[in-house]
Short mmCIF file of N, CA and C and ligand atoms in Angstrom, two decimals:
data_model
loop_
_atom_site.label_atom_id
_atom_site.label_comp_id
_atom_site.label_asym_id
_atom_site.label_seq_id
_atom_site.Cartn_x
_atom_site.Cartn_y
_atom_site.Cartn_z
N MET A 1 9.49 15.63 5.89
CA MET A 1 9.21 14.19 6.86
C MET A 1 10.51 14.12 8.04
N LYS A 2 10.39 14.85 8.73
CA LYS A 2 11.16 14.88 9.94
C LYS A 2 11.16 13.49 10.92
N ASP A 3 12.32 13.04 11.12
CA ASP A 3 12.45 12.16 11.99
C ASP A 3 11.52 11.00 11.90
N ILE A 4 11.23 10.54 10.73
CA ILE A 4 10.52 9.14 10.59
C ILE A 4 11.14 8.23 10.44
N THR A 5 11.06 7.07 11.06
CA THR A 5 11.88 5.78 10.89
C THR A 5 10.72 4.68 10.27
N PHE A 6 11.28 3.80 9.61
CA PHE A 6 10.53 2.84 9.13
C PHE A 6 10.78 1.16 9.65
N ARG A 7 9.79 0.38 10.27
CA ARG A 7 10.30 -0.67 10.25
C ARG A 7 9.30 -1.57 10.53
N ALA A 8 9.37 -3.09 10.30
CA ALA A 8 8.30 -4.02 10.16
C ALA A 8 7.80 -4.04 11.44
N ALA A 9 6.54 -4.69 11.56
CA ALA A 9 5.37 -4.73 12.67
C ALA A 9 6.09 -5.87 13.43
N VAL A 10 5.90 -5.73 14.76
CA VAL A 10 5.87 -6.98 15.32
C VAL A 10 4.66 -7.20 16.28
N ALA A 11 4.22 -8.13 17.31
CA ALA A 11 2.87 -8.71 17.66
C ALA A 11 2.57 -7.22 18.47
N GLY A 12 3.45 -6.74 19.35
CA GLY A 12 3.08 -5.60 20.13
C GLY A 12 2.40 -4.25 19.43
N ASP A 13 2.53 -4.37 17.99
CA ASP A 13 1.92 -3.20 17.50
C ASP A 13 0.74 -3.20 17.12
N TRP A 14 0.02 -4.12 17.14
CA TRP A 14 -1.56 -4.51 16.63
C TRP A 14 -2.46 -3.44 17.11
N ALA A 15 -2.25 -3.10 18.58
CA ALA A 15 -3.37 -2.15 19.22
C ALA A 15 -3.25 -0.85 18.63
N GLN A 16 -1.93 -0.37 18.33
CA GLN A 16 -1.82 0.89 17.74
C GLN A 16 -2.13 0.84 16.07
N ILE A 17 -2.07 -0.17 15.50
CA ILE A 17 -2.14 -0.49 14.07
C ILE A 17 -3.52 -0.28 13.95
N SER A 18 -4.52 -1.32 14.76
CA SER A 18 -5.96 -1.40 14.42
C SER A 18 -6.44 0.03 14.76
N GLN A 19 -6.12 0.63 15.89
CA GLN A 19 -6.65 1.83 16.28
C GLN A 19 -6.42 2.66 14.98
N LEU A 20 -5.31 2.94 14.23
CA LEU A 20 -5.28 3.74 13.18
C LEU A 20 -6.15 3.15 11.94
N LEU A 21 -6.43 2.02 11.69
CA LEU A 21 -7.14 1.56 11.06
C LEU A 21 -8.68 2.21 11.27
N ARG A 22 -8.99 1.85 12.37
CA ARG A 22 -10.47 1.98 12.56
C ARG A 22 -10.71 3.65 12.19
N ASP A 23 -9.64 4.38 12.94
CA ASP A 23 -10.00 5.72 12.70
C ASP A 23 -10.09 6.41 11.53
N ASN A 24 -9.52 5.49 10.47
CA ASN A 24 -9.76 5.66 8.95
C ASN A 24 -10.56 4.95 8.23
N ASP A 25 -11.65 4.50 9.10
CA ASP A 25 -12.59 3.24 8.44
C ASP A 25 -12.12 2.53 7.38
N LEU A 26 -10.91 1.84 7.68
CA LEU A 26 -10.40 0.92 7.20
C LEU A 26 -10.56 -0.43 7.51
N PRO A 27 -10.67 -1.63 6.87
CA PRO A 27 -11.14 -2.80 7.20
C PRO A 27 -9.94 -3.47 7.96
N LEU A 28 -10.29 -4.22 9.26
CA LEU A 28 -9.36 -4.73 10.04
C LEU A 28 -9.24 -6.33 9.88
N ASP A 29 -10.25 -7.00 9.08
CA ASP A 29 -10.62 -8.06 8.85
C ASP A 29 -9.35 -8.79 8.17
N GLY A 30 -8.61 -9.84 8.56
CA GLY A 30 -7.35 -10.39 8.16
C GLY A 30 -6.06 -9.86 8.20
N ALA A 31 -6.36 -8.50 8.99
CA ALA A 31 -5.06 -7.91 8.95
C ALA A 31 -4.07 -8.32 9.85
N GLU A 32 -4.48 -8.46 11.34
CA GLU A 32 -3.66 -9.35 12.23
C GLU A 32 -2.94 -10.34 11.73
N MET A 33 -3.61 -11.25 11.17
CA MET A 33 -3.04 -12.41 10.60
C MET A 33 -1.88 -12.46 9.54
N HIS A 34 -1.94 -11.03 9.05
CA HIS A 34 -0.64 -11.02 8.22
C HIS A 34 0.24 -9.72 8.77
N LEU A 35 0.15 -9.79 10.19
CA LEU A 35 0.83 -8.59 10.30
C LEU A 35 2.24 -8.30 9.98
N ASN A 36 2.87 -9.76 9.72
CA ASN A 36 4.32 -9.59 9.28
C ASN A 36 4.40 -9.33 8.10
N GLY A 37 3.28 -8.72 7.41
CA GLY A 37 3.49 -8.01 6.47
C GLY A 37 3.47 -6.28 6.24
N PHE A 38 3.07 -6.03 7.51
CA PHE A 38 3.22 -4.46 7.84
C PHE A 38 4.39 -3.93 7.81
N ILE A 39 4.44 -2.50 7.26
CA ILE A 39 5.95 -1.78 7.39
C ILE A 39 5.09 -0.47 8.26
N LEU A 40 5.68 -0.05 8.98
CA LEU A 40 5.20 1.04 9.94
C LEU A 40 6.08 2.17 10.10
N ALA A 41 5.43 3.55 10.28
CA ALA A 41 6.28 4.57 10.00
C ALA A 41 5.98 5.26 11.57
N TYR A 42 6.97 5.58 12.02
CA TYR A 42 6.67 6.14 13.42
C TYR A 42 7.75 7.56 13.29
N GLN A 43 7.02 8.41 14.06
CA GLN A 43 7.69 9.62 14.69
C GLN A 43 8.07 9.75 16.27
N GLY A 44 8.94 9.39 16.81
CA GLY A 44 9.07 9.09 18.18
C GLY A 44 8.27 7.82 18.44
N GLN A 45 7.33 8.09 19.34
CA GLN A 45 6.39 6.88 20.04
C GLN A 45 5.15 6.99 18.82
N THR A 46 4.88 8.15 18.09
CA THR A 46 3.64 8.18 17.34
C THR A 46 3.67 7.23 16.05
N LEU A 47 2.70 6.44 15.80
CA LEU A 47 2.71 5.48 14.67
C LEU A 47 2.08 6.66 13.34
N ALA A 48 2.71 7.06 12.63
CA ALA A 48 2.24 7.95 11.52
C ALA A 48 1.80 7.30 10.43
N GLY A 49 1.89 6.14 10.23
CA GLY A 49 1.53 5.54 8.90
C GLY A 49 1.88 4.36 8.99
N CYS A 50 1.17 3.16 8.11
CA CYS A 50 1.15 2.06 7.70
C CYS A 50 0.96 1.64 6.19
N ALA A 51 1.37 0.47 6.00
CA ALA A 51 1.21 -0.21 4.49
C ALA A 51 1.52 -1.48 4.83
N ALA A 52 0.62 -2.43 4.29
CA ALA A 52 0.72 -3.88 4.34
C ALA A 52 0.50 -4.76 2.95
N LEU A 53 1.52 -5.79 3.23
CA LEU A 53 1.30 -6.78 2.19
C LEU A 53 0.85 -8.16 2.46
N GLU A 54 -0.35 -8.54 1.97
CA GLU A 54 -0.60 -9.88 2.45
C GLU A 54 -0.40 -10.79 1.32
N ARG A 55 0.71 -11.75 1.72
CA ARG A 55 1.46 -12.55 0.65
C ARG A 55 0.46 -13.85 -0.02
N TYR A 56 0.11 -14.01 -1.12
CA TYR A 56 -0.30 -15.33 -1.62
C TYR A 56 0.56 -15.80 -2.65
N ASP A 57 1.63 -16.68 -2.11
CA ASP A 57 2.53 -17.19 -3.12
C ASP A 57 3.27 -15.95 -3.91
N ARG A 58 3.08 -15.84 -5.39
CA ARG A 58 3.67 -15.05 -6.05
C ARG A 58 2.87 -13.75 -6.29
N ALA A 59 1.82 -13.77 -5.88
CA ALA A 59 1.01 -12.57 -5.63
C ALA A 59 0.74 -12.17 -4.29
N ALA A 60 0.11 -10.84 -4.13
CA ALA A 60 -0.02 -10.28 -3.02
C ALA A 60 -1.10 -9.11 -3.18
N LEU A 61 -1.83 -8.92 -1.93
CA LEU A 61 -2.58 -7.82 -1.68
C LEU A 61 -2.01 -6.72 -1.12
N LEU A 62 -2.31 -5.56 -1.63
CA LEU A 62 -1.63 -4.39 -0.85
C LEU A 62 -2.62 -3.76 -0.15
N ARG A 63 -2.47 -3.82 1.17
CA ARG A 63 -3.61 -3.14 2.31
C ARG A 63 -3.44 -2.32 3.20
N SER A 64 -4.24 -1.66 3.71
CA SER A 64 -4.15 -0.83 5.01
C SER A 64 -2.91 0.33 4.71
N VAL A 65 -3.00 0.77 3.60
CA VAL A 65 -2.16 1.92 3.27
C VAL A 65 -3.24 3.07 4.02
N VAL A 66 -2.43 3.97 5.07
CA VAL A 66 -2.72 5.05 5.73
C VAL A 66 -1.93 5.92 6.10
N THR A 67 -2.04 7.16 6.36
CA THR A 67 -1.21 8.03 7.21
C THR A 67 -1.93 8.71 8.16
N ARG A 68 -1.75 8.98 9.48
CA ARG A 68 -2.06 9.87 10.18
C ARG A 68 -2.61 11.03 9.67
N LYS A 69 -3.68 11.82 9.82
CA LYS A 69 -4.08 13.40 9.15
C LYS A 69 -2.72 13.97 9.40
N ALA A 70 -2.34 14.25 10.79
CA ALA A 70 -1.24 15.54 10.55
C ALA A 70 -0.07 15.17 9.90
N PHE A 71 0.19 14.05 9.51
CA PHE A 71 1.38 13.55 8.37
C PHE A 71 0.89 13.72 6.81
N ARG A 72 -0.30 13.90 6.53
CA ARG A 72 -0.46 13.68 5.27
C ARG A 72 0.02 14.91 4.28
N GLY A 73 0.21 14.53 3.08
CA GLY A 73 0.83 15.72 2.02
C GLY A 73 2.24 15.96 2.28
N LEU A 74 2.77 14.92 2.84
CA LEU A 74 4.49 15.07 3.28
C LEU A 74 5.04 13.89 2.30
N GLY A 75 4.55 13.20 1.60
CA GLY A 75 5.24 12.12 1.33
C GLY A 75 5.27 10.93 1.73
N LEU A 76 4.64 10.66 2.78
CA LEU A 76 4.78 9.70 3.68
C LEU A 76 3.91 8.37 3.13
N GLY A 77 2.81 8.75 2.62
CA GLY A 77 2.03 7.75 1.92
C GLY A 77 2.88 6.84 0.86
N GLN A 78 3.33 7.68 0.08
CA GLN A 78 3.98 7.26 -1.15
C GLN A 78 5.03 6.61 -0.58
N GLU A 79 5.84 7.06 0.42
CA GLU A 79 7.37 6.31 0.88
C GLU A 79 6.69 4.83 1.39
N LEU A 80 5.58 4.72 2.10
CA LEU A 80 5.25 3.57 2.55
C LEU A 80 4.90 2.64 1.61
N VAL A 81 4.21 3.00 0.34
CA VAL A 81 4.09 2.08 -0.51
C VAL A 81 5.09 1.75 -1.12
N ARG A 82 6.16 2.41 -1.65
CA ARG A 82 7.29 2.28 -2.38
C ARG A 82 8.32 1.04 -1.19
N HIS A 83 7.91 1.19 0.17
CA HIS A 83 8.58 0.41 0.93
C HIS A 83 8.09 -1.06 0.83
N VAL A 84 6.79 -1.08 0.66
CA VAL A 84 5.83 -2.45 0.37
C VAL A 84 6.16 -3.20 -0.85
N LEU A 85 6.37 -2.25 -1.83
CA LEU A 85 6.43 -2.62 -3.18
C LEU A 85 7.85 -2.99 -3.24
N ASP A 86 8.86 -2.75 -2.81
CA ASP A 86 10.13 -3.07 -2.75
C ASP A 86 10.30 -4.57 -2.16
N MET A 87 9.77 -4.60 -0.87
CA MET A 87 9.62 -5.68 -0.20
C MET A 87 8.76 -6.81 -1.19
N ALA A 88 7.83 -6.56 -1.79
CA ALA A 88 7.46 -7.46 -2.70
C ALA A 88 8.56 -8.19 -3.76
N ARG A 89 8.91 -6.94 -4.52
CA ARG A 89 10.27 -7.29 -5.49
C ARG A 89 10.82 -8.38 -5.03
N SER A 90 11.45 -7.86 -4.00
CA SER A 90 12.60 -8.71 -3.08
C SER A 90 12.13 -10.23 -2.87
N GLU A 91 10.99 -10.43 -2.65
CA GLU A 91 10.32 -11.53 -2.51
C GLU A 91 9.81 -12.52 -3.69
N GLY A 92 10.23 -11.75 -4.89
CA GLY A 92 9.72 -12.32 -5.79
C GLY A 92 8.33 -12.54 -6.39
N ILE A 93 7.64 -11.65 -5.70
CA ILE A 93 6.19 -11.32 -6.04
C ILE A 93 5.94 -10.76 -7.42
N ARG A 94 5.00 -11.54 -8.28
CA ARG A 94 4.80 -10.80 -9.49
C ARG A 94 3.62 -9.54 -9.76
N ASP A 95 2.67 -10.13 -8.81
CA ASP A 95 1.32 -9.32 -9.08
C ASP A 95 1.00 -8.61 -7.78
N VAL A 96 0.59 -7.46 -7.71
CA VAL A 96 0.27 -7.06 -6.48
C VAL A 96 -1.07 -6.21 -6.83
N VAL A 97 -2.40 -6.50 -6.11
CA VAL A 97 -3.54 -6.49 -6.07
C VAL A 97 -4.32 -5.46 -4.89
N LEU A 98 -4.88 -4.60 -5.35
CA LEU A 98 -5.55 -3.79 -4.17
C LEU A 98 -6.97 -3.23 -4.39
N LEU A 99 -7.69 -3.15 -3.33
CA LEU A 99 -9.13 -2.61 -3.51
C LEU A 99 -8.94 -1.27 -2.91
N THR A 100 -9.89 -0.42 -3.53
CA THR A 100 -10.15 0.78 -2.59
C THR A 100 -11.42 1.23 -3.15
N THR A 101 -11.92 2.18 -2.17
CA THR A 101 -12.93 2.66 -2.35
C THR A 101 -12.79 4.37 -2.26
N THR A 102 -11.48 4.82 -1.95
CA THR A 102 -11.25 6.27 -1.51
C THR A 102 -10.19 6.54 -2.12
N ALA A 103 -9.15 5.75 -3.05
CA ALA A 103 -8.05 6.41 -3.00
C ALA A 103 -7.54 5.45 -4.79
N ASP A 104 -8.44 5.88 -5.53
CA ASP A 104 -7.87 5.12 -6.78
C ASP A 104 -7.31 5.92 -7.66
N LYS A 105 -7.28 7.22 -7.17
CA LYS A 105 -6.44 8.10 -8.07
C LYS A 105 -5.15 8.10 -7.35
N PHE A 106 -4.89 7.79 -6.44
CA PHE A 106 -3.48 7.71 -5.62
C PHE A 106 -2.74 6.86 -6.27
N PHE A 107 -2.93 5.52 -6.42
CA PHE A 107 -2.33 4.38 -6.75
C PHE A 107 -1.67 4.33 -8.16
N PRO A 108 -2.16 5.14 -9.31
CA PRO A 108 -1.38 4.75 -10.61
C PRO A 108 -0.06 5.38 -10.84
N ARG A 109 0.31 6.54 -9.59
CA ARG A 109 1.55 6.87 -9.47
C ARG A 109 2.72 5.85 -9.39
N PHE A 110 2.41 4.92 -9.03
CA PHE A 110 3.21 3.74 -8.76
C PHE A 110 2.96 2.35 -9.80
N GLY A 111 2.22 2.51 -10.73
CA GLY A 111 1.92 1.77 -11.82
C GLY A 111 0.72 1.01 -11.83
N PHE A 112 -0.03 1.07 -10.79
CA PHE A 112 -1.35 0.34 -10.62
C PHE A 112 -2.21 0.72 -11.75
N SER A 113 -3.01 0.00 -12.20
CA SER A 113 -4.25 0.32 -13.15
C SER A 113 -5.59 -0.34 -12.56
N ALA A 114 -6.63 -0.14 -12.83
CA ALA A 114 -7.85 -0.68 -12.39
C ALA A 114 -8.18 -1.67 -13.51
N VAL A 115 -8.74 -2.88 -13.00
CA VAL A 115 -9.10 -3.90 -13.50
C VAL A 115 -10.27 -4.60 -12.94
N ARG A 116 -10.44 -5.48 -13.94
CA ARG A 116 -12.20 -5.82 -13.33
C ARG A 116 -11.72 -7.10 -12.27
N ARG A 117 -12.47 -7.05 -11.30
CA ARG A 117 -12.42 -7.79 -9.83
C ARG A 117 -12.14 -9.07 -10.33
N GLU A 118 -12.70 -9.73 -11.44
CA GLU A 118 -12.65 -11.35 -11.43
C GLU A 118 -11.16 -11.68 -11.94
N THR A 119 -10.54 -10.60 -12.51
CA THR A 119 -9.09 -10.86 -13.27
C THR A 119 -7.82 -10.75 -11.85
N ALA A 120 -8.22 -10.75 -11.15
CA ALA A 120 -7.60 -10.75 -9.89
C ALA A 120 -6.89 -12.25 -9.47
N PRO A 121 -5.57 -12.40 -9.02
CA PRO A 121 -5.37 -13.99 -9.27
C PRO A 121 -6.07 -14.63 -8.12
N ASP A 122 -6.66 -15.77 -8.43
CA ASP A 122 -7.42 -16.48 -7.52
C ASP A 122 -6.96 -16.53 -5.98
N ALA A 123 -5.69 -16.74 -5.53
CA ALA A 123 -5.13 -17.03 -4.09
C ALA A 123 -5.62 -15.55 -3.44
N VAL A 124 -5.56 -14.52 -4.35
CA VAL A 124 -5.59 -13.22 -3.75
C VAL A 124 -7.17 -13.04 -3.26
N LYS A 125 -7.87 -13.73 -4.26
CA LYS A 125 -9.68 -13.71 -3.91
C LYS A 125 -9.74 -14.18 -2.81
N GLU A 126 -8.91 -15.12 -2.20
CA GLU A 126 -9.51 -15.86 -0.83
C GLU A 126 -9.19 -14.73 0.42
N SER A 127 -8.59 -13.84 0.18
CA SER A 127 -8.31 -12.48 1.35
C SER A 127 -9.52 -12.33 1.82
N ALA A 128 -9.61 -11.78 2.92
CA ALA A 128 -10.79 -11.11 3.54
C ALA A 128 -11.13 -10.11 2.63
N GLU A 129 -10.48 -9.27 2.52
CA GLU A 129 -11.02 -7.94 1.62
C GLU A 129 -11.84 -8.25 0.55
N PHE A 130 -11.13 -9.53 -0.29
CA PHE A 130 -12.15 -9.83 -1.36
C PHE A 130 -13.35 -10.73 -0.84
N GLN A 131 -13.17 -11.17 0.14
CA GLN A 131 -14.30 -11.99 0.74
C GLN A 131 -15.41 -11.29 1.51
N GLY A 132 -15.43 -10.18 1.33
CA GLY A 132 -16.43 -9.30 1.94
C GLY A 132 -16.07 -8.08 2.81
N ALA A 133 -14.83 -7.97 3.25
CA ALA A 133 -14.50 -6.81 4.12
C ALA A 133 -14.65 -5.62 3.22
N CYS A 134 -14.29 -5.73 1.49
CA CYS A 134 -14.47 -4.65 1.20
C CYS A 134 -15.55 -4.62 0.23
N PRO A 135 -16.23 -3.61 0.20
CA PRO A 135 -17.53 -3.56 -0.82
C PRO A 135 -17.52 -4.07 -2.27
N ASP A 136 -18.62 -4.42 -2.72
CA ASP A 136 -18.40 -4.80 -4.33
C ASP A 136 -18.13 -3.56 -5.31
N SER A 137 -18.39 -2.53 -4.45
CA SER A 137 -18.23 -1.09 -5.39
C SER A 137 -16.70 -0.71 -5.33
N ALA A 138 -16.01 -1.36 -4.21
CA ALA A 138 -14.62 -1.04 -4.26
C ALA A 138 -13.89 -1.07 -5.88
N ILE A 139 -13.12 -0.18 -6.00
CA ILE A 139 -12.33 -0.73 -7.27
C ILE A 139 -11.12 -1.16 -7.21
N THR A 140 -10.57 -2.69 -8.13
CA THR A 140 -9.66 -3.52 -7.90
C THR A 140 -8.56 -2.63 -8.98
N MET A 141 -7.44 -2.69 -8.30
CA MET A 141 -6.35 -1.90 -9.04
C MET A 141 -4.92 -3.41 -8.91
N GLN A 142 -4.41 -3.44 -9.88
CA GLN A 142 -3.35 -4.34 -10.17
C GLN A 142 -2.17 -3.73 -10.61
N LEU A 143 -0.85 -4.23 -10.15
CA LEU A 143 0.55 -4.08 -10.76
C LEU A 143 1.29 -5.26 -11.27
N LYS A 144 1.93 -5.31 -12.12
CA LYS A 144 2.70 -6.37 -12.51
C LYS A 144 3.93 -5.99 -12.42
N LEU A 145 4.93 -6.82 -11.62
CA LEU A 145 6.31 -6.37 -11.23
C LEU A 145 7.24 -7.07 -11.81
N GLU A 146 8.34 -6.62 -12.14
CA GLU A 146 9.12 -7.28 -13.32
C GLU A 146 9.98 -8.17 -12.37
C1 LIG B 201 -4.19 8.25 0.66
C2 LIG B 201 -2.98 8.52 2.00
C3 LIG B 201 -2.58 7.32 2.19
C4 LIG B 201 -2.15 9.29 1.27
O1 LIG B 201 -1.26 9.76 2.10
P1 LIG B 201 -0.37 10.78 2.31
O2 LIG B 201 0.79 10.78 3.05
O3 LIG B 201 -1.22 12.11 2.28
O4 LIG B 201 0.27 10.97 0.73
P2 LIG B 201 1.69 11.57 0.15
O5 LIG B 201 1.91 12.56 0.92
O6 LIG B 201 2.70 10.51 -0.03
O7 LIG B 201 1.16 11.93 -1.14
C5 LIG B 201 0.12 13.12 -1.40
C6 LIG B 201 -0.33 12.93 -2.89
O8 LIG B 201 -1.52 11.87 -3.02
C7 LIG B 201 -2.33 12.61 -3.21
N1 LIG B 201 -3.43 12.06 -2.35
C8 LIG B 201 -3.66 11.57 -1.28
N2 LIG B 201 -4.45 11.09 -0.76
C9 LIG B 201 -5.52 10.90 -2.04
C10 LIG B 201 -6.56 10.08 -2.51
N3 LIG B 201 -7.57 9.59 -1.55
N4 LIG B 201 -6.84 9.86 -3.57
C11 LIG B 201 -6.15 10.38 -4.53
N5 LIG B 201 -4.99 11.13 -4.54
C12 LIG B 201 -4.76 11.14 -3.08
C13 LIG B 201 -2.35 13.86 -3.12
O9 LIG B 201 -3.19 14.44 -3.85
C14 LIG B 201 -1.01 14.17 -3.46
O10 LIG B 201 -0.79 14.33 -4.63
P3 LIG B 201 0.37 15.10 -5.42
O11 LIG B 201 1.41 14.54 -5.32
O12 LIG B 201 0.39 15.08 -6.99
O13 LIG B 201 0.29 16.48 -4.94
C15 LIG B 201 -3.95 9.20 3.19
O14 LIG B 201 -4.58 10.14 2.49
C16 LIG B 201 -4.67 8.25 3.82
O15 LIG B 201 -4.23 7.82 4.78
N6 LIG B 201 -5.93 8.24 3.68
C17 LIG B 201 -7.07 7.39 4.14
C18 LIG B 201 -6.67 6.07 4.21
C19 LIG B 201 -7.21 5.44 2.70
O16 LIG B 201 -8.28 5.98 2.13
N7 LIG B 201 -6.29 4.53 2.27
C20 LIG B 201 -6.26 4.01 1.15
C21 LIG B 201 -6.89 2.74 1.44
S1 LIG B 201 -6.80 1.75 -0.14
#
């Protein structure tokens, strides 16, 4: 992973972020509203990947975890998730939840495990992903932070 820099998103980043999400068939619903929870990885001017936290009091939804194809298998996806989980810990968030149809084997390495959708914190169930942007068939995963 050469010359990758990480930073928080700002309003002007939305066009590039939304394109990356679209290119990878990830939902856009609710994402722009939570732009301040996005961590971005850049190589020069190229957005190499992102991951985001939607905050709901002491719980959060982890979403929009994606790396551009040319940057896969280099550790970038894991680095982005670690950044976002560090951010969650530093904010006192206790529960992190995610929905996935494609990567349920990727997240256990961070401590996530599959749970029943109903057991997710109520506040997180208000998110656009829970409200329909992710199909019912998506797997719900949860991580409890110390
Ligand atoms: C999932 C994703 C972010 C991983 O990014 P990455 O930069 O390739 O990840 P890393 O290089 O840090 O990690 C590679 C490891 O993750 C595993 N991995 C990558 N994608 C995976 C997936 N979809 N399911 C299970 N494991 C996956 C690799 O097999 C590799 O495992 P290893 O460490 O045991 O060799 C990337 O494949 C992606 O953007 N996918 C499309 C979008 C997506 O499905 N996002 C998840 C939405 S919830």
